[in-house]
Coordinates of C-alpha atoms and ligand atoms in Angstrom, one line a residue:
X228 CA 0.0 0.0 0.0
X229 CA 1.2 3.5 -0.8
X230 CA 1.3 5.8 2.1
X231 CA -1.1 8.7 1.6
X232 CA -2.5 11.4 3.9
X233 CA -5.9 9.9 3.2
X234 CA -5.2 6.3 4.3
X235 CA -3.2 7.6 7.3
X236 CA -6.1 9.7 8.4
X237 CA -8.5 6.8 8.0
X238 CA -6.3 4.3 9.9
X239 CA -5.8 6.9 12.7
X240 CA -9.5 7.4 13.1
X241 CA -9.9 3.7 13.9
X242 CA -6.7 3.3 15.9
X243 CA -6.9 1.6 19.4
X244 CA -4.2 2.7 21.8
X245 CA -2.9 -0.3 23.8
X246 CA -2.4 0.3 27.5
X247 CA -2.4 -3.0 29.4
X248 CA 0.1 -5.7 30.5
X249 CA 0.2 -8.9 28.4
X250 CA 0.8 -11.9 30.6
X251 CA 0.0 -15.6 30.0
X252 CA -1.7 -14.9 26.7
X253 CA -4.1 -12.2 28.2
X254 CA -4.2 -8.5 28.5
X255 CA -4.6 -7.3 32.1
X256 CA -4.3 -4.4 34.5
X257 CA -1.2 -4.2 36.7
X258 CA -1.8 -5.6 40.2
X259 CA -1.5 -2.2 41.8
X260 CA -3.6 -0.6 39.0
X261 CA -0.9 2.1 38.9
X262 CA -0.4 3.7 35.5
X263 CA 1.7 6.4 33.8
X264 CA 0.8 9.2 31.4
X265 CA 1.7 8.4 27.8
X266 CA 2.3 11.7 26.0
X267 CA 2.8 12.2 22.3
X268 CA 5.7 14.5 21.4
X269 CA 3.9 15.4 18.2
X270 CA 1.7 17.9 20.0
X271 CA 2.2 17.3 23.8
X272 CA -1.2 15.7 24.2
X273 CA -2.0 12.7 26.4
X274 CA -2.5 9.6 24.3
X275 CA -3.6 7.3 27.1
X276 CA -2.7 6.0 30.6
X277 CA -0.6 2.9 30.4
X278 CA -0.5 0.4 33.3
X279 CA 2.9 0.3 35.1
X280 CA 4.1 -3.2 35.8
X281 CA 5.5 -3.6 39.3
X282 CA 7.2 -6.4 41.3
X283 CA 4.1 -8.6 41.6
X284 CA 3.5 -8.3 37.8
X285 CA 7.1 -9.2 37.1
X286 CA 6.9 -12.2 39.4
X287 CA 3.7 -13.4 37.7
X288 CA 5.2 -13.0 34.2
X289 CA 8.4 -14.8 35.2
X290 CA 6.4 -17.6 36.9
X291 CA 4.4 -18.2 33.7
X292 CA 7.5 -17.9 31.5
X293 CA 9.3 -20.5 33.7
X294 CA 6.3 -22.9 33.8
X295 CA 5.9 -22.9 30.0
X296 CA 9.7 -23.2 29.5
X297 CA 9.8 -26.2 31.8
X298 CA 6.7 -27.8 30.2
X299 CA 8.5 -27.6 26.9
X300 CA 5.5 -26.6 24.8
X301 CA 7.7 -24.1 23.0
X302 CA 11.2 -24.9 24.2
X303 CA 11.1 -28.5 23.1
X304 CA 9.1 -27.9 19.9
X305 CA 11.0 -28.9 16.8
X306 CA 12.7 -25.8 15.3
X307 CA 10.7 -26.3 12.1
X308 CA 7.5 -25.9 14.0
X309 CA 8.7 -22.8 15.8
X310 CA 9.6 -21.5 12.4
X311 CA 6.0 -21.7 11.1
X312 CA 4.7 -19.8 14.1
X313 CA 7.2 -17.0 13.7
X314 CA 6.6 -16.8 9.9
X315 CA 2.9 -16.5 10.7
X316 CA 3.7 -13.7 13.2
X317 CA 5.6 -11.9 10.3
X318 CA 2.5 -12.1 8.1
X319 CA 0.4 -10.5 10.9
X320 CA 2.9 -7.7 11.2
X321 CA 2.4 -7.1 7.5
X322 CA -1.4 -7.2 7.9
X323 CA -1.3 -4.6 10.7
X324 CA 1.6 -2.7 9.3
X325 CA 0.0 0.7 9.2
X326 CA -1.6 0.4 12.6
X327 CA 1.8 -0.6 14.2
X328 CA 3.6 2.2 12.2
X329 CA 1.0 4.7 13.5
X330 CA 1.4 3.6 17.1
X331 CA 5.2 4.1 17.0
X332 CA 4.9 7.5 15.2
X333 CA 2.3 8.8 17.7
X334 CA 4.2 7.4 20.7
X335 CA 7.7 8.7 19.9
X336 CA 7.3 11.3 17.2
X337 CA 9.3 9.7 14.3
X338 CA 7.8 10.1 10.9
X339 CA 5.2 7.8 9.5
X340 CA 7.4 7.4 6.4
X341 CA 10.1 5.9 8.6
X342 CA 7.9 3.7 10.7
X343 CA 5.9 2.4 7.8
X344 CA 8.6 2.2 5.1
X345 CA 11.6 1.3 7.3
X346 CA 10.9 0.1 10.8
X347 CA 8.1 -2.3 9.9
X348 CA 9.6 -3.9 6.8
X349 CA 13.0 -4.4 8.5
X350 CA 11.2 -5.9 11.6
X351 CA 9.3 -8.3 9.4
X352 CA 12.5 -9.2 7.5
X353 CA 14.3 -9.9 10.8
X354 CA 11.6 -12.3 12.1
X355 CA 11.6 -14.1 8.7
X356 CA 15.4 -14.4 8.6
X357 CA 15.6 -16.0 12.1
X358 CA 12.6 -18.2 11.4
X359 CA 14.1 -19.4 8.1
X360 CA 17.5 -20.3 9.5
X361 CA 16.5 -22.1 12.7
X362 CA 15.9 -25.5 11.1
X363 CA 19.1 -25.3 9.0
X364 CA 21.6 -25.2 11.9
X365 CA 23.4 -28.2 13.1
X366 CA 25.1 -29.0 16.4
X367 CA 28.7 -30.5 16.5
X368 CA 30.5 -33.7 17.3
X369 CA 34.0 -33.2 18.6
X370 CA 37.1 -34.8 17.0
X371 CA 38.0 -36.5 20.3
X372 CA 39.3 -40.1 20.8
X373 CA 37.6 -43.2 19.5
X374 CA 36.6 -44.2 23.0
X375 CA 34.2 -41.4 23.4
X376 CA 31.8 -39.4 21.3
X377 CA 31.6 -35.8 22.4
X378 CA 28.4 -34.0 21.5
X379 CA 28.4 -30.2 21.6
X380 CA 24.8 -29.1 21.5
X381 CA 23.0 -25.8 22.0
X382 CA 20.0 -25.3 24.3
X383 CA 17.8 -22.3 25.0
X384 CA 19.0 -20.4 27.9
X385 CA 15.6 -20.2 29.6
X386 CA 13.7 -17.0 30.5
X387 CA 14.9 -13.9 28.8
X388 CA 14.0 -10.3 29.7
X389 CA 14.3 -7.9 26.7
X390 CA 14.6 -4.3 27.8
X391 CA 14.5 -1.9 24.9
X392 CA 14.7 1.9 24.2
X393 CA 12.3 4.2 22.4
X394 CA 14.2 5.3 19.3
X395 CA 13.0 2.4 17.1
X396 CA 10.3 1.0 19.4
X397 CA 9.2 -2.0 17.5
X398 CA 12.4 -2.7 15.5
X399 CA 14.7 -2.8 18.6
X400 CA 12.2 -5.1 20.3
X401 CA 12.2 -7.5 17.4
X402 CA 16.0 -7.6 17.3
X403 CA 15.8 -9.2 20.7
X404 CA 12.6 -11.2 20.6
X405 CA 13.0 -12.8 17.2
X406 CA 16.3 -14.6 18.0
X407 CA 15.3 -15.2 21.6
X408 CA 12.0 -16.8 20.7
X409 CA 13.2 -18.8 17.7
X410 CA 15.8 -20.5 19.9
X411 CA 13.1 -21.8 22.2
X412 CA 13.2 -19.3 25.1
X413 CA 10.4 -17.7 27.0
X414 CA 10.6 -13.9 26.6
X415 CA 9.4 -11.0 28.7
X416 CA 9.6 -7.7 26.8
X417 CA 9.8 -4.4 28.6
X418 CA 9.4 -1.4 26.2
X419 CA 10.6 2.1 27.1
X420 CA 8.1 4.1 29.0
X421 CA 8.2 6.7 26.1
X422 CA 7.0 4.2 23.5
X423 CA 5.1 1.2 25.0
X424 CA 2.2 0.8 22.5
X425 CA 3.5 -1.3 19.6
X426 CA 5.2 -3.7 22.1
X427 CA 1.8 -4.3 23.9
X428 CA 0.1 -4.8 20.6
X429 CA 2.4 -7.6 19.4
X430 CA 1.4 -9.8 22.4
X431 CA -1.9 -10.4 20.8
X432 CA -0.3 -11.0 17.4
X433 CA 2.1 -13.6 18.7
X434 CA -0.8 -15.4 20.4
X435 CA -2.8 -15.2 17.1
X436 CA 0.2 -16.7 15.3
X437 CA 0.0 -19.7 17.7
X438 CA 2.6 -19.0 20.3
X439 CA 1.7 -21.0 23.5
X440 CA 0.4 -19.0 26.5
X441 CA 3.0 -17.8 28.9
X442 CA 5.9 -17.9 26.4
X443 CA 5.7 -14.2 25.7
X444 CA 4.8 -11.4 28.1
X445 CA 4.9 -7.6 27.8
X446 CA 5.4 -5.5 30.8
X447 CA 5.1 -1.8 30.2
X448 CA 6.7 0.3 32.9
X449 CA 9.6 2.5 33.9
X450 CA 13.2 1.7 34.3
X451 CA 13.8 2.0 38.1
X452 CA 10.7 -0.2 39.0
X453 CA 9.9 -2.5 36.1
X454 CA 13.3 -2.7 34.5
X455 CA 15.2 -3.1 37.7
X456 CA 12.8 -5.8 39.1
X457 CA 13.4 -7.8 35.9
X458 CA 17.2 -7.4 36.1
X459 CA 17.3 -8.4 39.8
X460 CA 14.9 -11.4 39.4
X461 CA 16.6 -14.7 40.4
X462 CA 14.5 -16.7 37.9
X463 CA 15.5 -14.8 34.8
X464 CA 18.5 -16.3 32.9
X465 CA 19.4 -13.5 30.5
X466 CA 18.7 -9.8 30.2
X467 CA 19.1 -8.5 26.6
X468 CA 19.3 -4.7 26.9
X469 CA 19.5 -1.9 24.5
X470 CA 19.8 1.6 25.9
X471 CA 22.2 4.1 27.4
X472 CA 25.6 3.1 28.8
X473 CA 24.6 4.5 32.1
X474 CA 21.7 2.1 32.5
X475 CA 23.7 -0.7 30.9
X476 CA 26.3 -0.5 33.7
X477 CA 23.5 -0.7 36.2
X478 CA 22.1 -3.8 34.5
X479 CA 25.6 -5.5 34.9
X480 CA 25.5 -4.6 38.6
X481 CA 22.0 -6.1 39.0
X482 CA 23.2 -9.3 37.5
X483 CA 26.0 -9.5 40.0
X484 CA 23.6 -8.6 42.9
X485 CA 21.3 -11.4 41.9
X486 CA 21.8 -14.7 40.0
X487 CA 24.7 -13.8 37.7
X488 CA 22.3 -13.9 34.8
X489 CA 23.8 -13.4 31.3
X490 CA 23.8 -9.8 30.1
X491 CA 23.8 -8.7 26.5
X492 CA 24.2 -4.9 26.0
X493 CA 23.7 -2.6 23.1
X494 CA 24.6 0.8 24.3
X495 CA 25.4 4.3 23.0
X496 CA 27.8 5.7 20.5
X497 CA 29.7 8.8 19.3
X498 CA 30.6 7.5 16.0
X499 CA 33.3 9.1 13.8
X500 CA 32.7 9.6 10.1
X501 CA 36.0 10.3 8.4
X502 CA 36.1 12.1 5.1
X503 CA 39.6 12.0 3.4
X504 CA 40.4 14.6 0.8
X505 CA 40.5 11.8 -1.8
X506 CA 36.8 10.9 -1.1
X507 CA 35.4 9.4 -4.3
X508 CA 32.3 11.5 -4.4
X509 CA 31.9 14.5 -2.2
X510 CA 28.1 14.9 -2.9
X511 CA 27.3 11.3 -2.0
X512 CA 29.5 11.6 1.1
X513 CA 27.8 14.9 2.1
X514 CA 24.3 13.4 1.6
X515 CA 25.2 10.3 3.6
X516 CA 26.9 12.3 6.4
X517 CA 23.8 14.5 6.7
X518 CA 21.5 11.5 6.8
X519 CA 23.8 9.8 9.3
X520 CA 23.0 12.5 11.9
X521 CA 19.7 14.0 10.9
X522 CA 17.9 10.8 10.0
X523 CA 15.5 9.7 12.8
X524 CA 16.1 13.1 14.3
X525 CA 19.6 12.0 15.2
X526 CA 18.1 9.6 17.8
X527 CA 20.2 6.8 16.5
X528 CA 22.8 4.8 18.5
X529 CA 25.2 4.5 15.5
X530 CA 24.6 8.1 14.2
X531 CA 27.6 9.6 12.5
X532 CA 27.7 12.3 15.1
X533 CA 31.4 13.2 14.8
X534 CA 32.3 14.4 11.3
X535 CA 36.1 14.2 10.9
X536 CA 37.1 16.0 7.7
X537 CA 40.5 16.5 6.1
X538 CA 41.5 20.2 6.6
X539 CA 41.8 21.0 2.9
X540 CA 38.2 20.1 2.0
X541 CA 36.6 21.3 5.2
X542 CA 34.9 24.4 3.9
X543 CA 33.7 22.8 0.6
X544 CA 32.4 19.7 2.4
X545 CA 30.7 21.5 5.2
X546 CA 28.9 23.8 2.7
X547 CA 27.5 20.7 1.0
X548 CA 26.3 19.1 4.2
X549 CA 24.8 22.4 5.3
X550 CA 22.9 22.7 2.1
X551 CA 21.5 19.2 2.4
X552 CA 20.5 19.7 6.0
X553 CA 18.1 22.4 4.8
X554 CA 16.0 19.6 3.3
X555 CA 16.1 17.6 6.6
X556 CA 14.1 20.0 8.8
X557 CA 11.5 18.5 11.1
X558 CA 7.8 18.7 10.1
X559 CA 4.5 17.0 10.9
X560 CA 5.4 13.3 11.6
X561 CA 2.1 12.2 10.3
X562 CA 2.6 13.8 6.9
X563 CA 4.1 11.1 4.7
X564 CA 6.4 13.6 2.9
X565 CA 8.2 14.7 6.1
X566 CA 11.8 13.8 6.4
X567 CA 12.2 14.2 10.2
X568 CA 9.7 14.4 13.1
X569 CA 9.5 15.2 16.7
X570 CA 12.1 14.5 19.5
X571 CA 10.8 11.9 21.8
X572 CA 9.9 14.1 24.8
X573 CA 10.5 17.4 26.5
X574 CA 13.3 16.0 28.6
X575 CA 15.2 14.8 25.5
X576 CA 14.5 18.2 23.8
X577 CA 16.0 20.0 26.8
X578 CA 19.0 17.7 26.8
X579 CA 19.7 18.5 23.2
X580 CA 19.3 22.2 23.8
X581 CA 21.6 22.0 26.9
X582 CA 24.3 20.4 24.8
X583 CA 24.0 23.1 22.1
X584 CA 24.5 25.8 24.8
X585 CA 27.5 23.8 26.2
X586 CA 29.0 23.7 22.7
X587 CA 28.7 27.4 22.3
X588 CA 30.3 28.0 25.7
X589 CA 33.1 25.6 24.8
X590 CA 33.9 27.8 21.9
X591 CA 32.6 25.8 18.9
X592 CA 30.8 27.7 16.2
X593 CA 27.3 27.0 15.0
X594 CA 27.2 26.8 11.2
X595 CA 23.5 26.1 11.0
X596 CA 20.5 25.5 13.3
X597 CA 20.9 25.4 17.0
X598 CA 17.3 26.0 18.1
X599 CA 14.1 24.5 19.3
X600 CA 11.5 24.9 16.6
X601 CA 7.8 24.4 15.8
X602 CA 6.8 25.5 19.3
X603 CA 3.3 26.4 18.1
X604 CA 2.5 22.7 17.8
X605 CA 2.9 22.0 21.5
X606 CA 5.3 19.2 20.5
X607 CA 9.1 18.7 20.7
X608 CA 11.2 19.7 17.6
X609 CA 14.8 20.7 17.1
X610 CA 16.5 22.1 14.0
X611 CA 19.3 20.2 12.3
X612 CA 22.4 21.7 13.8
X613 CA 26.0 21.7 12.7
X614 CA 28.9 22.8 14.9
X615 CA 32.3 23.6 13.3
X616 CA 35.6 24.3 15.0
X617 CA 35.1 21.5 17.5
X618 CA 38.0 20.0 19.4
X619 CA 37.7 16.3 20.4
X620 CA 38.1 17.1 24.2
X621 CA 34.9 19.2 24.1
X622 CA 31.8 17.7 25.8
X623 CA 29.9 17.9 22.5
X624 CA 32.5 15.7 20.9
X625 CA 32.6 13.2 23.6
X626 CA 29.1 12.7 25.0
X627 CA 26.2 11.2 23.2
X628 CA 23.6 14.0 22.5
X629 CA 21.1 11.7 20.8
X630 CA 19.6 14.4 18.7
X631 CA 20.2 16.2 15.3
X632 CA 23.5 17.8 16.3
X633 CA 26.6 17.2 14.2
X634 CA 30.1 18.1 15.6
X635 CA 32.7 18.8 12.9
X636 CA 36.5 18.2 13.6
X637 CA 39.4 18.4 11.2
X638 CA 42.6 16.5 10.6
X639 CA 45.7 16.9 8.5
X640 CA 47.0 13.3 8.1
X641 CA 45.9 9.6 8.4
X642 CA 47.3 9.0 11.9
X643 CA 45.6 12.1 13.3
X644 CA 42.3 11.0 11.8
X645 CA 42.5 7.6 13.4
X646 CA 43.6 9.0 16.7
X647 CA 40.6 11.4 16.8
X648 CA 38.3 8.6 15.7
X649 CA 39.4 6.3 18.5
X650 CA 39.6 9.0 21.2
X651 CA 36.1 8.2 22.7
X652 CA 34.7 5.8 25.3
X653 CA 32.4 4.4 22.6
X654 CA 33.0 2.0 19.7
X655 CA 29.8 1.3 17.9
X656 CA 30.3 2.4 14.3
X657 CA 32.6 4.4 12.0
X658 CA 32.6 5.8 8.4
X659 CA 35.6 6.1 6.1
X660 CA 35.5 7.8 2.8
X661 CA 38.5 7.4 0.4
X662 CA 39.3 6.2 -3.1
X663 CA 42.4 4.5 -1.8
X664 CA 41.5 0.8 -0.9
X665 CA 44.7 0.4 1.1
X666 CA 44.0 3.4 3.2
X667 CA 40.4 2.3 3.7
X668 CA 41.4 -1.2 4.9
X669 CA 44.1 0.2 7.1
X670 CA 41.7 2.6 8.7
X671 CA 39.0 0.0 9.1
X672 CA 41.5 -2.3 10.9
X673 CA 42.8 0.5 13.2
X674 CA 39.4 1.9 14.2
X675 CA 38.0 0.2 17.3
X676 CA 34.3 -0.1 16.4
X677 CA 31.8 -2.9 15.9
X678 CA 30.8 -1.7 12.4
X679 CA 32.8 0.1 9.8
X680 CA 31.2 1.7 6.7
X681 CA 33.5 2.3 3.7
X682 CA 32.3 4.9 1.2
X683 CA 28.8 4.7 2.7
X684 CA 27.2 5.2 6.1
X685 CA 24.4 2.9 7.4
X686 CA 23.1 2.2 3.9
X687 CA 23.1 -1.5 4.4
X688 CA 21.4 -2.4 7.7
X689 CA 20.0 -5.9 7.4
X690 CA 19.4 -8.9 9.5
X691 CA 22.4 -10.9 8.2
X692 CA 25.1 -8.6 9.6
X693 CA 25.8 -8.4 13.3
X694 CA 25.6 -5.1 15.0
X695 CA 27.2 -4.2 18.3
X696 CA 29.9 -2.3 20.1
X697 CA 33.5 -2.3 21.1
X698 CA 34.4 -0.5 24.4
X699 CA 31.5 1.0 26.2
X700 CA 29.1 0.6 23.3
X701 CA 28.1 -2.9 24.5
X702 CA 28.7 -6.6 25.0
X703 CA 27.5 -9.2 22.4
X704 CA 25.7 -8.6 19.2
X705 CA 22.2 -8.1 17.7
X706 CA 21.5 -9.5 14.3
X707 CA 23.2 -12.2 12.3
X708 CA 24.0 -15.7 13.5
X709 CA 25.9 -14.1 16.3
X710 CA 22.8 -12.8 18.0
X711 CA 21.6 -16.4 18.5
X712 CA 24.5 -17.0 20.9
X713 CA 23.0 -14.5 23.4
X714 CA 20.1 -16.8 23.9
X715 CA 21.8 -20.3 23.9
X716 CA 23.6 -22.4 26.4
X717 CA 26.3 -24.8 25.1
X718 CA 26.2 -28.3 26.5
X719 CA 29.0 -30.9 26.2
X720 CA 28.0 -34.5 26.4
X721 CA 30.6 -37.3 26.7
X722 CA 29.4 -40.7 25.6
X723 CA 31.6 -43.7 26.4
X724 CA 31.7 -46.2 23.6
X725 CA 32.3 -49.7 24.9
Ligands
NAD836 P1 17.7 4.2 28.6 O1 19.0 3.5 29.0 O2 17.3 5.4 29.4 O3 16.5 3.2 28.7 C1 16.5 2.0 28.0 C2 15.6 1.0 28.6 O4 16.1 0.7 29.9 C3 14.2 1.5 28.8 O5 13.3 0.5 28.6 C4 14.2 2.0 30.3 O6 12.9 1.9 30.9 C5 15.1 0.9 30.9 N1 15.7 1.3 32.2 C6 16.0 2.6 32.6 N2 16.5 2.5 33.9 C7 16.6 1.2 34.2 C8 17.1 0.5 35.3 N3 17.5 1.1 36.4 N4 17.0 -0.8 35.3 C9 16.6 -1.5 34.2 N5 16.1 -0.9 33.1 C10 16.1 0.4 33.1 O7 17.9 4.5 27.1 P2 16.9 5.3 26.1 O8 16.9 6.7 26.5 O9 15.6 4.6 26.1 O10 17.6 5.0 24.7 C11 18.6 5.8 24.2 C12 19.9 5.0 24.4 O11 19.8 3.8 23.7 C13 21.0 5.7 23.7 O12 22.2 5.7 24.5 C14 21.3 4.9 22.4 O13 22.6 5.0 21.9 C15 21.0 3.5 22.9 N6 20.7 2.6 21.8 C16 21.6 1.7 21.4 C17 21.4 0.9 20.3 C18 22.4 -0.2 19.9 O14 22.1 -1.0 19.1 N7 23.6 -0.1 20.4 C19 20.2 1.0 19.6 C20 19.2 1.9 20.0 C21 19.5 2.7 21.1

């Protein structure tokens, strides 16, 4: 279906806004009946009140998850049968694509074009990819002595809590739950408090697809209560977390304070995007560099937020990026032609504004943007902003702003470029633009980041390629075969042959 203002309006008029917990195959209130206000950043209006899951709700969801895991209705199902249920789930996401896209747009303010044409198709692809591979994987037999046969088999880890952020509400959730479910685990999903609705909705879709009751729960709630209770729970075997480094470090501590559960972390970034003077195509590089920071309002973990340009092309290149940024201004998220939408909430908007002021105080110069905009909507919007004359020890070059703010630094030679690129606590992604294949490969080897883009930036996100961080950008990987490892135990079985 082509996205038009007409069909968006029609779908919105029929939209139901999910607000309950989903436990044991049923929607229900939280035990305490406490709820939180779910506000849309599009216009600052209250969407609904969403129940807040607390300790008793966490305990119930874990109990049901453990019971179903132990009964084996899902965990012992042959992979080929699990595959069919997840493939059916993918078709239901396609059926309800516009509804789910609208829920995410209204919840967190990103454009309907992004949710409908990017987040939904990539989520569906991710589910299909994991469903399709699961009955084509084999376990191993070790090359040990003839007296023994050594089997190395993989088993589901057990009960997995997936704690996810708001920047791609459905997509980030699917990155965890598709590989965790397909490997036979029970999964409890905790969406971010800023964007709970699509997560709640998929509870019903998984049931409709045939997932046994109890295998999948959704617990909307906040971090310090719902998230922390999950992380400290002694009957959860793994927490798969995407979010800030600050909370990621807490999650590691909670594991140590409880049952040493396995922790997978996808955290923040301050990714370098290096433009060498021999860049093959300055226009393509400028377009990709602008997209890398202004796409999704800059609320992207792997955003190319540090543009590192060779001194002799700085002015020319920045002029090109600035010109393109004029086409990337925020506008109504529900208009299918908008490039960018709202910032997730007023706290995040204030945070971005605070960093812009810090940048000015630190002595960086604003080339374009720098302001909150569209105040008349009642929503949260920020102009695409470019800082020049940034030094790498400035806060705006070191700390994750998570908004449409590009910091530009310059270098004179290869070693200086790599040194600036690596001078950060993060290591999620990096871009390199050069015609020289030797230089590109050398740079790619020397940069400490989980993903390196050569002569592109983030053009090729797909399910086959693992994504994750070096240094404080995380532990483990989402996507690809590698993500399955997060959710599997390895068992070695020695059989004596007599
Ligand atoms: P956040 O860390 O504030 O929250 C993430 C999740 O953790 C939310 O569900 C939140 O409720 C929960 N949480 C908060 N406090 C908690 C606690 N004490 N215990 C347990 N759970 C808690 O992050 P955010 O603001 O939602 O998302 C933005 C961050 O996510 C950025 O740093 C961004 O880089 C990162 N991110 C990383 C990736 C990646 O793949 N590496 C992808 C998307 C976002």
